[in-house]
Amino acid sequence: MKYLVVSDSHGDKAILQKLVTAYAGKVDLMLHCGDSELPVTDEVFKYFKVVRGNCDYDLDLQDEQFFDRGQDKILLVHGHLLGVGFGLGGLQAKMDELGANMAFFGHTHQLGVEVINGKLLLNPGSISYPRGKYTAIGGTFAIVETFADENGKQIEVQYYDRELNAIPELQVTFNGK
Ligand SMILES: [Mn+2]
């Protein structure tokens, strides 16, 4: 399965439209981790699954979503309600509660990915207002691909910039076992 993950676009609708044009129909799910600052009725959300961030005022946006895609049990949240700015413990507890083995979140505007106890936790970074070590890239999103081979479940993560170019140093493969 292939997932596009983006977050924290903060009113930058044009970049979401660009992602829709480039990727709709070419990935299994497009996910937005919140702080779009768009209403849930916006046309881009015909394509993106989305949750509510701390800067989203449409109360019809859900705080969390869960997707069961066979081997992939995906939790989508913004992260502010789980305290992701202070550590990933709250997010891990929520994953355990729901039986998720992958979590996509945002809020910090800092990209990051790790596997803890066989579970993937990924922040795509902010596509429009990046912070931290990779700020100079100017905004990022991620594509996550899961598949099984003779070594078991594999998870391949590739980060991209706003020009839709893969960032070579931001590619990592995890063995999910
Ligand atoms: Mn934000």
Coordinates of C-alpha atoms and ligand atoms in Angstrom, one line a residue:
M1 CA 0.0 0.0 0.0
K2 CA 1.1 3.5 -0.7
Y3 CA 0.2 6.5 1.3
L4 CA 0.9 10.2 0.8
V5 CA 1.1 12.1 4.1
V6 CA 1.1 15.9 4.4
S7 CA 0.5 18.3 7.3
D8 CA 0.3 21.9 8.5
S9 CA -0.4 23.7 5.2
H10 CA -2.0 26.6 7.1
G11 CA -4.1 28.1 4.4
D12 CA -1.8 27.2 1.5
K13 CA -4.4 25.5 -0.6
A14 CA -2.4 25.7 -3.8
I15 CA 0.1 23.1 -2.6
L16 CA -2.7 20.7 -1.7
Q17 CA -4.2 21.1 -5.2
K18 CA -0.7 20.5 -6.7
L19 CA -0.5 17.2 -4.7
V20 CA -4.0 16.2 -5.8
T21 CA -3.1 16.9 -9.4
A22 CA 0.1 14.9 -9.2
Y23 CA -0.9 12.0 -6.9
A24 CA -4.7 11.4 -6.9
G25 CA -5.4 7.9 -8.1
K26 CA -1.7 7.0 -7.9
V27 CA -1.6 6.3 -4.2
D28 CA -3.9 4.3 -2.0
L29 CA -4.7 7.1 0.5
M30 CA -3.8 10.8 0.7
L31 CA -3.8 11.9 4.3
H32 CA -3.6 15.4 5.8
C33 CA -2.6 15.6 9.5
G34 CA -4.4 18.8 10.3
D35 CA -3.9 22.6 10.4
S36 CA -5.1 23.0 6.8
E37 CA -7.2 26.0 7.9
L38 CA -9.8 24.8 5.4
P39 CA -13.4 23.7 6.1
V40 CA -14.1 20.0 5.8
T41 CA -16.3 20.8 2.9
D42 CA -13.4 22.1 0.8
E43 CA -13.0 20.4 -2.5
V44 CA -9.5 19.2 -1.7
F45 CA -10.9 16.9 0.9
K46 CA -12.6 14.9 -1.7
Y47 CA -9.1 13.5 -2.1
F48 CA -7.5 13.9 1.3
K49 CA -8.5 12.2 4.5
V50 CA -8.1 14.9 7.1
V51 CA -8.3 15.6 10.9
R52 CA -8.6 18.8 12.9
G53 CA -5.6 20.7 14.1
N54 CA -5.3 23.4 16.8
C55 CA -5.6 26.1 14.1
D56 CA -8.7 24.5 12.4
Y57 CA -12.0 26.1 13.4
D58 CA -14.4 23.8 11.5
L59 CA -15.8 21.6 14.3
D60 CA -17.0 19.1 11.7
L61 CA -13.4 18.0 11.2
Q62 CA -12.7 14.9 13.3
D63 CA -10.0 14.9 15.9
E64 CA -8.8 11.5 14.8
Q65 CA -9.4 8.9 12.1
F66 CA -8.5 5.3 11.9
F67 CA -8.0 3.3 8.7
D68 CA -7.8 -0.5 8.6
R69 CA -5.9 -1.4 5.4
G70 CA -5.1 -5.0 5.9
Q71 CA -1.7 -5.2 7.5
D72 CA -1.7 -1.4 8.0
K73 CA -3.7 -0.1 10.9
I74 CA -3.4 3.6 10.6
L75 CA -4.0 6.4 13.1
L76 CA -4.3 9.9 11.7
V77 CA -4.2 12.8 14.2
H78 CA -2.8 16.3 14.4
G79 CA -1.1 15.5 17.7
H80 CA -1.7 18.5 19.8
L81 CA -4.3 16.6 21.9
L82 CA -1.7 13.9 22.6
G83 CA 1.1 16.2 23.5
V84 CA 3.4 15.4 20.6
G85 CA 5.4 18.5 21.2
F86 CA 6.7 17.0 24.4
G87 CA 7.2 13.4 23.4
L88 CA 5.5 10.5 21.7
G89 CA 4.1 8.7 24.7
G90 CA 0.6 10.0 24.3
L91 CA 0.6 9.0 20.7
Q92 CA 1.9 5.5 21.4
A93 CA -0.8 5.0 24.1
K94 CA -3.5 6.0 21.6
M95 CA -2.1 3.6 19.0
D96 CA -2.2 0.8 21.6
E97 CA -5.8 1.7 22.5
L98 CA -6.9 1.5 18.9
G99 CA -4.6 -1.3 17.7
A100 CA -2.8 0.9 15.3
N101 CA 0.6 0.0 13.9
M102 CA 1.2 3.2 12.0
A103 CA 0.6 6.8 13.1
F104 CA 0.7 9.9 11.0
F105 CA 0.8 13.2 12.8
G106 CA 1.9 16.8 12.5
H107 CA 1.7 19.9 14.8
T108 CA 5.4 20.3 15.5
H109 CA 6.2 21.3 11.8
Q110 CA 9.3 19.2 12.2
L111 CA 9.6 16.1 10.1
G112 CA 10.6 12.8 11.7
V113 CA 10.1 9.1 11.4
E114 CA 10.8 6.2 13.7
V115 CA 9.8 2.6 14.3
I116 CA 9.2 1.9 18.0
N117 CA 8.3 -1.7 19.0
G118 CA 7.5 -2.5 15.3
K119 CA 5.1 0.5 15.0
L120 CA 5.8 3.4 12.6
L121 CA 5.4 7.0 13.9
L122 CA 5.7 9.6 11.1
N123 CA 5.5 13.4 11.0
P124 CA 5.7 14.6 7.4
G125 CA 6.8 18.0 8.5
S126 CA 4.9 21.1 7.5
I127 CA 4.5 21.5 3.8
S128 CA 4.3 25.3 4.1
Y129 CA 5.9 26.4 7.4
P130 CA 8.7 24.0 8.2
R131 CA 10.7 24.3 11.4
G132 CA 13.8 22.6 12.8
K133 CA 16.8 20.9 11.1
Y134 CA 15.3 20.6 7.6
T135 CA 13.7 24.1 7.4
A136 CA 15.9 25.0 4.4
I137 CA 14.1 22.4 2.2
G138 CA 11.2 24.8 2.4
G139 CA 8.4 22.3 3.2
T140 CA 8.0 18.6 3.0
F141 CA 5.6 15.7 2.6
A142 CA 6.1 12.0 2.8
I143 CA 5.2 8.9 0.8
V144 CA 5.0 5.7 2.8
E145 CA 5.0 2.4 1.0
T146 CA 4.3 -0.9 2.8
F147 CA 4.9 -4.3 1.3
A148 CA 5.9 -7.8 2.3
D149 CA 8.8 -9.7 0.9
E150 CA 11.0 -12.7 2.0
N151 CA 12.2 -10.6 5.0
G152 CA 8.7 -9.9 6.2
K153 CA 6.8 -6.6 6.2
Q154 CA 8.8 -3.6 4.9
I155 CA 8.0 0.0 5.2
E156 CA 9.7 2.5 2.8
V157 CA 9.6 6.2 3.6
Q158 CA 10.6 8.9 1.2
Y159 CA 10.3 12.6 1.9
Y160 CA 9.7 15.1 -0.9
D161 CA 10.0 18.8 -1.3
R162 CA 7.4 21.3 -2.7
E163 CA 8.6 20.7 -6.2
L164 CA 7.7 17.0 -5.8
N165 CA 11.4 16.0 -5.8
A166 CA 12.5 13.2 -3.6
I167 CA 15.1 14.3 -1.0
P168 CA 17.8 11.6 -1.3
E169 CA 19.0 11.9 2.3
L170 CA 15.5 11.6 3.6
Q171 CA 14.8 8.0 2.5
V172 CA 14.6 5.1 4.9
T173 CA 13.4 1.5 4.9
F174 CA 12.3 -0.3 8.0
N175 CA 11.7 -4.0 8.4
G176 CA 8.4 -4.1 10.2
K177 CA 9.2 -7.4 12.0
Ligands
MN1 MN 0.4 23.9 12.6

